[in-house]
PDB file of C-alpha atoms in Angstrom:
ATOM      1  CA  UNK W1366      12.607-119.834   6.889  1.00  0.00           C
ATOM      2  CA  UNK W1367      14.212-117.807   4.135  1.00  0.00           C
ATOM      3  CA  UNK W1368      10.766-116.949   2.758  1.00  0.00           C
ATOM      4  CA  UNK W1369       9.643-115.653   6.147  1.00  0.00           C
ATOM      5  CA  UNK W1370      12.734-113.416   6.327  1.00  0.00           C
ATOM      6  CA  UNK W1371      12.080-111.958   2.878  1.00  0.00           C
ATOM      7  CA  UNK W1372       8.439-111.253   3.697  1.00  0.00           C
ATOM      8  CA  UNK W1373       9.413-109.528   6.959  1.00  0.00           C
ATOM      9  CA  UNK W1374      11.973-107.364   5.168  1.00  0.00           C
ATOM     10  CA  UNK W1375       9.444-106.260   2.531  1.00  0.00           C
ATOM     11  CA  UNK W1376       6.880-105.454   5.204  1.00  0.00           C
ATOM     12  CA  UNK W1377       9.326-103.252   7.098  1.00  0.00           C
ATOM     13  CA  UNK W1378      10.303-101.431   3.873  1.00  0.00           C
ATOM     14  CA  UNK W1379       6.683-100.713   2.996  1.00  0.00           C
ATOM     15  CA  UNK W1380       5.981 -99.474   6.528  1.00  0.00           C
ATOM     16  CA  UNK W1381       8.998 -97.154   6.456  1.00  0.00           C
ATOM     17  CA  UNK W1382       8.001 -95.786   3.049  1.00  0.00           C
ATOM     18  CA  UNK W1383       4.494 -94.981   4.207  1.00  0.00           C
ATOM     19  CA  UNK W1384       5.824 -93.274   7.308  1.00  0.00           C
ATOM     20  CA  UNK W1385       8.233 -91.136   5.235  1.00  0.00           C
ATOM     21  CA  UNK W1386       5.414 -90.197   2.867  1.00  0.00           C
ATOM     22  CA  UNK W1387       3.234 -89.049   5.760  1.00  0.00           C
ATOM     23  CA  UNK W1388       6.087 -86.956   7.192  1.00  0.00           C
ATOM     24  CA  UNK W1389       6.724 -85.268   3.794  1.00  0.00           C
ATOM     25  CA  UNK W1390       3.050 -84.519   3.418  1.00  0.00           C
ATOM     26  CA  UNK W1391       2.926 -83.019   6.914  1.00  0.00           C
ATOM     27  CA  UNK W1392       5.919 -80.801   6.174  1.00  0.00           C
ATOM     28  CA  UNK W1393       4.314 -79.596   2.937  1.00  0.00           C
ATOM     29  CA  UNK W1394       1.081 -78.812   4.772  1.00  0.00           C
ATOM     30  CA  UNK W1395       2.962 -76.947   7.493  1.00  0.00           C
ATOM     31  CA  UNK W1396       4.870 -74.930   4.920  1.00  0.00           C
ATOM     32  CA  UNK W1397       1.647 -74.117   3.115  1.00  0.00           C
ATOM     33  CA  UNK W1398       0.079 -72.992   6.390  1.00  0.00           C
ATOM     34  CA  UNK W1399       3.045 -70.755   7.235  1.00  0.00           C
ATOM     35  CA  UNK W1400       2.973 -69.190   3.752  1.00  0.00           C
ATOM     36  CA  UNK W1401      -0.739 -68.531   4.071  1.00  0.00           C
ATOM     37  CA  UNK W1402      -0.195 -66.873   7.476  1.00  0.00           C
ATOM     38  CA  UNK W1403       2.576 -64.693   6.041  1.00  0.00           C
ATOM     39  CA  UNK W1404       0.305 -63.613   3.184  1.00  0.00           C
ATOM     40  CA  UNK W1405      -2.459 -62.818   5.670  1.00  0.00           C
ATOM     41  CA  UNK W1406      -0.053 -60.786   7.831  1.00  0.00           C
ATOM     42  CA  UNK W1407       1.343 -58.942   4.799  1.00  0.00           C
ATOM     43  CA  UNK W1408      -2.071 -58.117   3.377  1.00  0.00           C
ATOM     44  CA  UNK W1409      -2.872 -55.181   5.767  1.00  0.00           C
ATOM     45  CA  UNK W1410       0.570 -53.644   5.192  1.00  0.00           C
ATOM     46  CA  UNK W1411       0.177 -53.920   1.420  1.00  0.00           C
ATOM     47  CA  UNK W1412      -3.294 -52.475   1.691  1.00  0.00           C
ATOM     48  CA  UNK W1413      -2.020 -49.496   3.716  1.00  0.00           C
ATOM     49  CA  UNK W1414       0.780 -48.951   1.200  1.00  0.00           C
ATOM     50  CA  UNK W1415      -1.696 -48.992  -1.684  1.00  0.00           C
ATOM     51  CA  UNK W1416      -3.965 -46.553   0.154  1.00  0.00           C
ATOM     52  CA  UNK W1417      -1.045 -44.198   0.780  1.00  0.00           C
ATOM     53  CA  UNK W1418      -0.092 -44.342  -2.893  1.00  0.00           C
ATOM     54  CA  UNK W1419      -3.674 -43.642  -3.941  1.00  0.00           C
ATOM     55  CA  UNK W1420      -3.866 -40.659  -1.553  1.00  0.00           C
ATOM     56  CA  UNK W1421      -0.586 -39.294  -2.914  1.00  0.00           C
ATOM     57  CA  UNK W1422      -1.961 -39.521  -6.462  1.00  0.00           C
ATOM     58  CA  UNK W1423      -5.336 -38.079  -5.504  1.00  0.00           C
ATOM     59  CA  UNK W1424      -3.874 -35.143  -3.528  1.00  0.00           C
ATOM     60  CA  UNK W1425      -0.517 -34.090  -5.038  1.00  0.00           C
ATOM     61  CA  UNK W1426       1.636 -31.616  -3.111  1.00  0.00           C
ATOM     62  CA  UNK W1427       0.636 -28.033  -3.953  1.00  0.00           C
ATOM     63  CA  UNK W1428       3.660 -25.759  -4.593  1.00  0.00           C
ATOM     64  CA  UNK W1429       3.910 -22.605  -2.459  1.00  0.00           C
ATOM     65  CA  UNK W1430       3.080 -19.532  -4.559  1.00  0.00           C
ATOM     66  CA  UNK W1431       4.728 -16.283  -3.452  1.00  0.00           C
ATOM     67  CA  UNK W1432       2.388 -13.268  -3.299  1.00  0.00           C
ATOM     68  CA  UNK W1433       2.639 -10.725  -6.093  1.00  0.00           C
ATOM     69  CA  UNK W1434       4.391  -7.441  -5.414  1.00  0.00           C
ATOM     70  CA  UNK W1435       2.376  -4.636  -7.026  1.00  0.00           C
ATOM     71  CA  UNK W1436       3.332  -0.947  -7.019  1.00  0.00           C
ATOM     72  CA  UNK W1437       0.357   1.406  -7.482  1.00  0.00           C
ATOM     73  CA  UNK W1438       0.685   5.096  -8.307  1.00  0.00           C
ATOM     74  CA  UNK W1439      -1.213   7.797 -10.130  1.00  0.00           C
ATOM     75  CA  UNK W1440      -2.157  11.422 -10.791  1.00  0.00           C
ATOM     76  CA  UNK W1441      -5.368  13.176  -9.789  1.00  0.00           C
ATOM     77  CA  UNK W1442      -6.612  16.693 -10.603  1.00  0.00           C
ATOM     78  CA  UNK W1443      -9.455  18.081  -8.484  1.00  0.00           C
ATOM     79  CA  UNK W1444     -11.342  21.297  -9.238  1.00  0.00           C
ATOM     80  CA  UNK W1445     -12.838  22.866  -6.121  1.00  0.00           C
ATOM     81  CA  UNK W1446     -15.353  25.636  -5.448  1.00  0.00           C
ATOM     82  CA  UNK W1447     -13.987  26.167  -1.930  1.00  0.00           C
ATOM     83  CA  UNK W1448     -10.346  25.133  -1.914  1.00  0.00           C
ATOM     84  CA  UNK W1449      -9.827  25.650   1.810  1.00  0.00           C
ATOM     85  CA  UNK W1450     -12.764  23.401   2.708  1.00  0.00           C
ATOM     86  CA  UNK W1451     -11.578  20.844   0.143  1.00  0.00           C
ATOM     87  CA  UNK W1452      -8.090  20.846   1.661  1.00  0.00           C
ATOM     88  CA  UNK W1453      -9.516  20.204   5.138  1.00  0.00           C
ATOM     89  CA  UNK W1454     -11.609  17.347   3.742  1.00  0.00           C
ATOM     90  CA  UNK W1455      -8.529  15.870   2.071  1.00  0.00           C
ATOM     91  CA  UNK W1456      -6.607  16.115   5.362  1.00  0.00           C
ATOM     92  CA  UNK W1457      -9.374  14.229   7.177  1.00  0.00           C
ATOM     93  CA  UNK W1458      -9.619  11.484   4.537  1.00  0.00           C
ATOM     94  CA  UNK W1459      -5.849  11.045   4.498  1.00  0.00           C
ATOM     95  CA  UNK W1460      -5.749  10.728   8.278  1.00  0.00           C
ATOM     96  CA  UNK W1461      -8.646   8.248   8.212  1.00  0.00           C
ATOM     97  CA  UNK W1462      -6.732   5.861   5.952  1.00  0.00           C
ATOM     98  CA  UNK W1463      -3.419   6.393   7.802  1.00  0.00           C
ATOM     99  CA  UNK W1464      -1.710   8.153   4.914  1.00  0.00           C
ATOM    100  CA  UNK W1465       0.600  11.159   4.956  1.00  0.00           C
ATOM    101  CA  UNK W1466       1.853  14.060   2.827  1.00  0.00           C
ATOM    102  CA  UNK W1467       5.244  13.406   1.294  1.00  0.00           C
ATOM    103  CA  UNK W1468       5.294  16.851  -0.341  1.00  0.00           C
ATOM    104  CA  UNK W1469       3.001  19.889  -0.175  1.00  0.00           C
ATOM    105  CA  UNK W1470       3.199  23.266  -1.930  1.00  0.00           C
ATOM    106  CA  UNK W1471       0.784  26.163  -2.569  1.00  0.00           C
ATOM    107  CA  UNK W1472       0.550  28.630  -5.444  1.00  0.00           C
ATOM    108  CA  UNK W1473      -1.678  31.732  -5.367  1.00  0.00           C
ATOM    109  CA  UNK W1474      -2.183  33.728  -8.557  1.00  0.00           C
ATOM    110  CA  UNK W1475      -4.642  36.307  -9.815  1.00  0.00           C
ATOM    111  CA  UNK W1476      -6.832  33.707 -11.468  1.00  0.00           C
ATOM    112  CA  UNK W1477      -6.422  30.573  -9.325  1.00  0.00           C
ATOM    113  CA  UNK W1478      -5.274  29.030  -6.047  1.00  0.00           C
ATOM    114  CA  UNK W1479      -3.522  25.696  -6.332  1.00  0.00           C
ATOM    115  CA  UNK W1480      -2.192  22.942  -4.033  1.00  0.00           C
ATOM    116  CA  UNK W1481       0.420  20.558  -5.442  1.00  0.00           C
ATOM    117  CA  UNK W1482       0.451  17.484  -3.203  1.00  0.00           C
ATOM    118  CA  UNK W1483       2.191  14.112  -3.098  1.00  0.00           C
ATOM    119  CA  UNK W1484       0.461  11.698  -0.723  1.00  0.00           C
ATOM    120  CA  UNK W1485       1.370   8.164   0.403  1.00  0.00           C
ATOM    121  CA  UNK W1486      -1.462   5.774   1.256  1.00  0.00           C
ATOM    122  CA  UNK W1487      -1.274   2.164   2.492  1.00  0.00           C
ATOM    123  CA  UNK W1488      -1.812  -0.038  -0.568  1.00  0.00           C
ATOM    124  CA  UNK W1489      -4.623  -1.971   1.093  1.00  0.00           C
ATOM    125  CA  UNK W1490      -6.561   1.323   1.545  1.00  0.00           C
ATOM    126  CA  UNK W1491      -5.766   2.894  -1.844  1.00  0.00           C
ATOM    127  CA  UNK W1492      -9.079   2.009  -3.533  1.00  0.00           C
ATOM    128  CA  UNK W1493     -11.109   3.176  -0.517  1.00  0.00           C
ATOM    129  CA  UNK W1494      -9.155   6.439  -0.427  1.00  0.00           C
ATOM    130  CA  UNK W1495      -9.822   7.057  -4.129  1.00  0.00           C
ATOM    131  CA  UNK W1496     -13.514   6.285  -3.682  1.00  0.00           C
ATOM    132  CA  UNK W1497     -13.775   8.829  -0.855  1.00  0.00           C
ATOM    133  CA  UNK W1498     -12.329  11.538  -3.098  1.00  0.00           C
ATOM    134  CA  UNK W1499     -14.418  10.625  -6.145  1.00  0.00           C
ATOM    135  CA  UNK W1500     -17.696  10.661  -4.197  1.00  0.00           C
ATOM    136  CA  UNK W1501     -17.022  14.094  -2.681  1.00  0.00           C
ATOM    137  CA  UNK W1502     -18.408  17.472  -3.726  1.00  0.00           C
ATOM    138  CA  UNK W1503     -15.415  18.443  -5.845  1.00  0.00           C
ATOM    139  CA  UNK W1504     -14.995  17.692  -9.545  1.00  0.00           C
ATOM    140  CA  UNK W1505     -12.382  15.207 -10.772  1.00  0.00           C
ATOM    141  CA  UNK W1506     -10.929  16.724 -13.949  1.00  0.00           C
ATOM    142  CA  UNK W1507      -8.132  14.197 -14.507  1.00  0.00           C
ATOM    143  CA  UNK W1508      -7.389  10.705 -13.198  1.00  0.00           C
ATOM    144  CA  UNK W1509      -4.536   8.387 -14.129  1.00  0.00           C
ATOM    145  CA  UNK W1510      -3.736   5.243 -12.094  1.00  0.00           C
ATOM    146  CA  UNK W1511      -0.936   2.738 -12.844  1.00  0.00           C
ATOM    147  CA  UNK W1512      -0.200  -0.715 -11.396  1.00  0.00           C
ATOM    148  CA  UNK W1513       3.288  -2.152 -11.899  1.00  0.00           C
ATOM    149  CA  UNK W1514       4.226  -5.758 -11.095  1.00  0.00           C
ATOM    150  CA  UNK W1515       7.713  -5.804  -9.502  1.00  0.00           C
ATOM    151  CA  UNK W1516       7.516  -9.411  -8.242  1.00  0.00           C
ATOM    152  CA  UNK W1517      10.409 -10.675 -10.397  1.00  0.00           C
ATOM    153  CA  UNK W1518      12.669  -7.811  -9.377  1.00  0.00           C
ATOM    154  CA  UNK W1519      11.699  -8.102  -5.700  1.00  0.00           C
ATOM    155  CA  UNK W1520      12.235 -11.853  -5.354  1.00  0.00           C
ATOM    156  CA  UNK W1521      15.425 -11.706  -7.425  1.00  0.00           C
ATOM    157  CA  UNK W1522      16.930  -9.168  -5.024  1.00  0.00           C
ATOM    158  CA  UNK W1523      15.670 -11.174  -2.051  1.00  0.00           C
ATOM    159  CA  UNK W1524      17.239 -14.387  -3.409  1.00  0.00           C
ATOM    160  CA  UNK W1525      20.588 -12.725  -4.120  1.00  0.00           C
ATOM    161  CA  UNK W1526      20.544 -11.199  -0.643  1.00  0.00           C
ATOM    162  CA  UNK W1527      20.047 -14.595   1.018  1.00  0.00           C
ATOM    163  CA  UNK W1528      22.823 -16.127  -1.070  1.00  0.00           C
ATOM    164  CA  UNK W1529      25.290 -13.365  -0.213  1.00  0.00           C
ATOM    165  CA  UNK W1530      24.477 -13.629   3.490  1.00  0.00           C
ATOM    166  CA  UNK W1531      25.256 -17.344   3.340  1.00  0.00           C
ATOM    167  CA  UNK W1532      28.601 -16.684   1.635  1.00  0.00           C
ATOM    168  CA  UNK W1533      29.369 -13.970   4.174  1.00  0.00           C
ATOM    169  CA  UNK W1534      28.892 -16.418   7.059  1.00  0.00           C
ATOM    170  CA  UNK W1535      31.223 -18.926   5.390  1.00  0.00           C
ATOM    171  CA  UNK W1536      33.947 -16.320   4.838  1.00  0.00           C
ATOM    172  CA  UNK W1537      33.610 -15.113   8.429  1.00  0.00           C
ATOM    173  CA  UNK W1538      34.147 -18.685   9.614  1.00  0.00           C
ATOM    174  CA  UNK W1539      37.251 -18.936   7.414  1.00  0.00           C
ATOM    175  CA  UNK W1540      38.952 -16.024   9.198  1.00  0.00           C
ATOM    176  CA  UNK W1541      40.011 -18.182  12.156  1.00  0.00           C
ATOM    177  CA  UNK W1542      41.424 -20.876   9.850  1.00  0.00           C
ATOM    178  CA  UNK W1543      43.565 -18.575   7.658  1.00  0.00           C
ATOM    179  CA  UNK W1544      47.087 -20.017   7.376  1.00  0.00           C
ATOM    180  CA  UNK W1545      48.886 -16.838   6.334  1.00  0.00           C
ATOM    181  CA  UNK W1546      48.541 -13.072   6.348  1.00  0.00           C
ATOM    182  CA  UNK W1547      47.906 -13.141   2.594  1.00  0.00           C
ATOM    183  CA  UNK W1548      45.011 -15.569   3.013  1.00  0.00           C
ATOM    184  CA  UNK W1549      43.602 -13.451   5.849  1.00  0.00           C
ATOM    185  CA  UNK W1550      43.725 -10.271   3.747  1.00  0.00           C
ATOM    186  CA  UNK W1551      42.022 -11.987   0.806  1.00  0.00           C
ATOM    187  CA  UNK W1552      39.266 -13.303   3.066  1.00  0.00           C
ATOM    188  CA  UNK W1553      38.734  -9.869   4.628  1.00  0.00           C
ATOM    189  CA  UNK W1554      38.527  -8.291   1.164  1.00  0.00           C
ATOM    190  CA  UNK W1555      35.850 -10.808   0.147  1.00  0.00           C
ATOM    191  CA  UNK W1556      33.964 -10.050   3.360  1.00  0.00           C
ATOM    192  CA  UNK W1557      34.141  -6.302   2.635  1.00  0.00           C
ATOM    193  CA  UNK W1558      32.805  -6.710  -0.913  1.00  0.00           C
ATOM    194  CA  UNK W1559      30.026  -9.019   0.235  1.00  0.00           C
ATOM    195  CA  UNK W1560      29.022  -6.590   2.987  1.00  0.00           C
ATOM    196  CA  UNK W1561      28.814  -3.724   0.477  1.00  0.00           C
ATOM    197  CA  UNK W1562      26.670  -5.834  -1.860  1.00  0.00           C
ATOM    198  CA  UNK W1563      24.426  -6.876   1.033  1.00  0.00           C
ATOM    199  CA  UNK W1564      23.944  -3.245   2.125  1.00  0.00           C
ATOM    200  CA  UNK W1565      23.043  -2.242  -1.448  1.00  0.00           C
ATOM    201  CA  UNK W1566      20.581  -5.142  -1.815  1.00  0.00           C
ATOM    202  CA  UNK W1567      18.983  -4.363   1.551  1.00  0.00           C
ATOM    203  CA  UNK W1568      18.508  -0.729   0.525  1.00  0.00           C
ATOM    204  CA  UNK W1569      16.982  -1.808  -2.803  1.00  0.00           C
ATOM    205  CA  UNK W1570      14.685  -4.267  -1.046  1.00  0.00           C
ATOM    206  CA  UNK W1571      13.543  -1.621   1.467  1.00  0.00           C
ATOM    207  CA  UNK W1572      12.809   0.772  -1.393  1.00  0.00           C
ATOM    208  CA  UNK W1573      10.731  -1.820  -3.254  1.00  0.00           C
ATOM    209  CA  UNK W1574       8.909  -2.807  -0.067  1.00  0.00           C
ATOM    210  CA  UNK W1575       8.081   0.842   0.617  1.00  0.00           C
ATOM    211  CA  UNK W1576       6.665   1.288  -2.884  1.00  0.00           C
ATOM    212  CA  UNK W1577       4.619  -1.907  -2.559  1.00  0.00           C
ATOM    213  CA  UNK W1578       3.301  -1.185   0.947  1.00  0.00           C
ATOM    214  CA  UNK W1579       2.463   2.492   0.294  1.00  0.00           C
ATOM    215  CA  UNK W1580       0.927   3.755  -2.949  1.00  0.00           C
ATOM    216  CA  UNK W1581       1.926   7.190  -4.273  1.00  0.00           C
ATOM    217  CA  UNK W1582      -0.627   9.700  -5.573  1.00  0.00           C
ATOM    218  CA  UNK W1583       0.125  13.140  -7.074  1.00  0.00           C
ATOM    219  CA  UNK W1584      -2.830  15.471  -6.426  1.00  0.00           C
ATOM    220  CA  UNK W1585      -3.436  18.849  -8.073  1.00  0.00           C
ATOM    221  CA  UNK W1586      -6.145  20.633  -6.063  1.00  0.00           C
ATOM    222  CA  UNK W1587      -7.142  24.002  -7.550  1.00  0.00           C
ATOM    223  CA  UNK W1588      -9.819  26.692  -7.527  1.00  0.00           C
ATOM    224  CA  UNK W1589     -10.191  28.947 -10.558  1.00  0.00           C
ATOM    225  CA  UNK W1590     -11.766  32.412 -10.814  1.00  0.00           C
ATOM    226  CA  UNK W1591     -14.657  30.913 -12.798  1.00  0.00           C
ATOM    227  CA  UNK W1592     -15.732  29.174  -9.592  1.00  0.00           C
ATOM    228  CA  UNK W1593     -16.195  32.460  -7.666  1.00  0.00           C
ATOM    229  CA  UNK W1594     -19.742  33.610  -6.714  1.00  0.00           C
ATOM    230  CA  UNK W1595     -22.137  34.704  -9.459  1.00  0.00           C
ATOM    231  CA  UNK W1596     -21.532  38.245 -10.728  1.00  0.00           C
ATOM    232  CA  UNK W1597     -17.883  38.258  -9.718  1.00  0.00           C
ATOM    233  CA  UNK W1598     -16.897  38.131 -13.375  1.00  0.00           C
ATOM    234  CA  UNK W1599     -19.387  40.851 -14.387  1.00  0.00           C
ATOM    235  CA  UNK W1600     -18.782  44.352 -15.861  1.00  0.00           C
ATOM    236  CA  UNK W1601     -17.624  45.904 -12.604  1.00  0.00           C
ATOM    237  CA  UNK W1602     -15.213  43.050 -12.009  1.00  0.00           C
ATOM    238  CA  UNK W1603     -13.769  43.623 -15.468  1.00  0.00           C
ATOM    239  CA  UNK W1604     -13.500  47.376 -14.731  1.00  0.00           C
ATOM    240  CA  UNK W1605     -11.631  46.549 -11.549  1.00  0.00           C
ATOM    241  CA  UNK W1606      -9.312  44.230 -13.447  1.00  0.00           C
ATOM    242  CA  UNK W1607      -8.684  46.950 -16.080  1.00  0.00           C
ATOM    243  CA  UNK W1608      -7.850  49.552 -13.427  1.00  0.00           C
ATOM    244  CA  UNK W1609      -5.550  47.092 -11.730  1.00  0.00           C
ATOM    245  CA  UNK W1610      -3.842  46.343 -15.035  1.00  0.00           C
ATOM    246  CA  UNK W1611      -3.398  50.091 -15.782  1.00  0.00           C
ATOM    247  CA  UNK W1612      -1.972  50.748 -12.349  1.00  0.00           C
ATOM    248  CA  UNK W1613       0.452  47.875 -12.776  1.00  0.00           C
ATOM    249  CA  UNK W1614       1.581  49.372 -16.102  1.00  0.00           C
ATOM    250  CA  UNK W1615       2.215  52.755 -14.424  1.00  0.00           C
ATOM    251  CA  UNK W1616       4.209  51.042 -11.709  1.00  0.00           C
ATOM    252  CA  UNK W1617       6.229  49.247 -14.346  1.00  0.00           C
ATOM    253  CA  UNK W1618       6.876  52.461 -16.265  1.00  0.00           C
ATOM    254  CA  UNK W1619       7.981  54.251 -13.107  1.00  0.00           C
ATOM    255  CA  UNK W1620      10.379  51.450 -12.313  1.00  0.00           C
ATOM    256  CA  UNK W1621      11.801  51.648 -15.839  1.00  0.00           C
ATOM    257  CA  UNK W1622      12.318  55.403 -15.539  1.00  0.00           C
ATOM    258  CA  UNK W1623      13.996  54.983 -12.175  1.00  0.00           C
ATOM    259  CA  UNK W1624      16.209  52.317 -13.635  1.00  0.00           C
ATOM    260  CA  UNK W1625      17.516  54.608 -16.428  1.00  0.00           C
ATOM    261  CA  UNK W1626      18.166  57.715 -14.266  1.00  0.00           C
ATOM    262  CA  UNK W1627      21.882  57.830 -15.247  1.00  0.00           C
ATOM    263  CA  UNK W1628      20.819  58.421 -18.850  1.00  0.00           C
ATOM    264  CA  UNK W1629      18.698  61.421 -17.760  1.00  0.00           C
ATOM    265  CA  UNK W1630      21.616  62.919 -15.846  1.00  0.00           C
ATOM    266  CA  UNK W1631      23.945  62.419 -18.795  1.00  0.00           C
ATOM    267  CA  UNK W1632      21.375  63.952 -21.138  1.00  0.00           C
ATOM    268  CA  UNK W1633      20.946  66.976 -18.850  1.00  0.00           C
ATOM    269  CA  UNK W1634      24.712  67.546 -18.735  1.00  0.00           C
ATOM    270  CA  UNK W1635      24.944  67.349 -22.510  1.00  0.00           C
ATOM    271  CA  UNK W1636      22.007  69.724 -22.903  1.00  0.00           C
ATOM    272  CA  UNK W1637      23.542  72.331 -20.573  1.00  0.00           C
ATOM    273  CA  UNK W1638      26.930  72.028 -22.273  1.00  0.00           C
ATOM    274  CA  UNK W1639      25.457  72.485 -25.746  1.00  0.00           C
ATOM    275  CA  UNK W1640      23.474  75.563 -24.619  1.00  0.00           C
ATOM    276  CA  UNK W1641      26.583  77.191 -23.156  1.00  0.00           C
ATOM    277  CA  UNK W1642      28.564  76.481 -26.311  1.00  0.00           C
ATOM    278  CA  UNK W1643      25.838  78.038 -28.460  1.00  0.00           C
ATOM    279  CA  UNK W1644      25.758  81.203 -26.294  1.00  0.00           C
ATOM    280  CA  UNK W1645      29.529  81.644 -26.502  1.00  0.00           C
ATOM    281  CA  UNK W1646      29.398  81.254 -30.266  1.00  0.00           C
ATOM    282  CA  UNK W1647      26.744  83.952 -30.600  1.00  0.00           C
ATOM    283  CA  UNK W1648      28.803  86.369 -28.486  1.00  0.00           C
ATOM    284  CA  UNK W1649      31.822  85.934 -30.736  1.00  0.00           C
TER     285      UNK W1649
END
């Protein structure tokens, strides 16, 4: 009887051990399955992340480059054979490219007629304007063009202007929160100084923008006597010039004599006085 009890107890123990082993194995398999599913689910996300990283490396962010600010100016001398026709042509070309005269003066002399001009042309049309003048009938005797990069100066003024505007807004907001009259006066003084600086920077920025947007060209348009029709500088022309020169000398001499008339009057008085004195002396 005791043997049967021992055998039954061992059988139950073995059965329980096998059952526990099967349960542990099932749990391990389930855990393995869940881990595999998690890896499968995470794979697309990891793949997308890797692709994003690769795209970021392949196409880095390009920094924004500010456009250059170039000021163009120059001098141009033009010799013409018909200065009035050349001036009309210059007017038409300037109007075509939407430019304007900033200054215009004329000088007429015996040997030449001359226009001294300062023109402003949109920078984008400057080269086309120059080409129109160079391909014309007149002769270019002098040409000097300069290009100056003012980008650093321009963007420095622009940056300082933005900064001062920001400070001005902050000080204006502080006015309502001033705790004493002294604080209020100090804030208002800061606002006044900032406003003056902002006005000066805005004026400087407008000046630079105007120089960048419109190029400046000094033009000397002239017609000399050598460009007159053939024979105009011949013998008879020289005779005419000589007669004109002689007449001008006579005019000058007459003006000199008129200018010293008091000396003639004084001389006449002295002459008459001396003659009378001599006559009286002879009588004695």
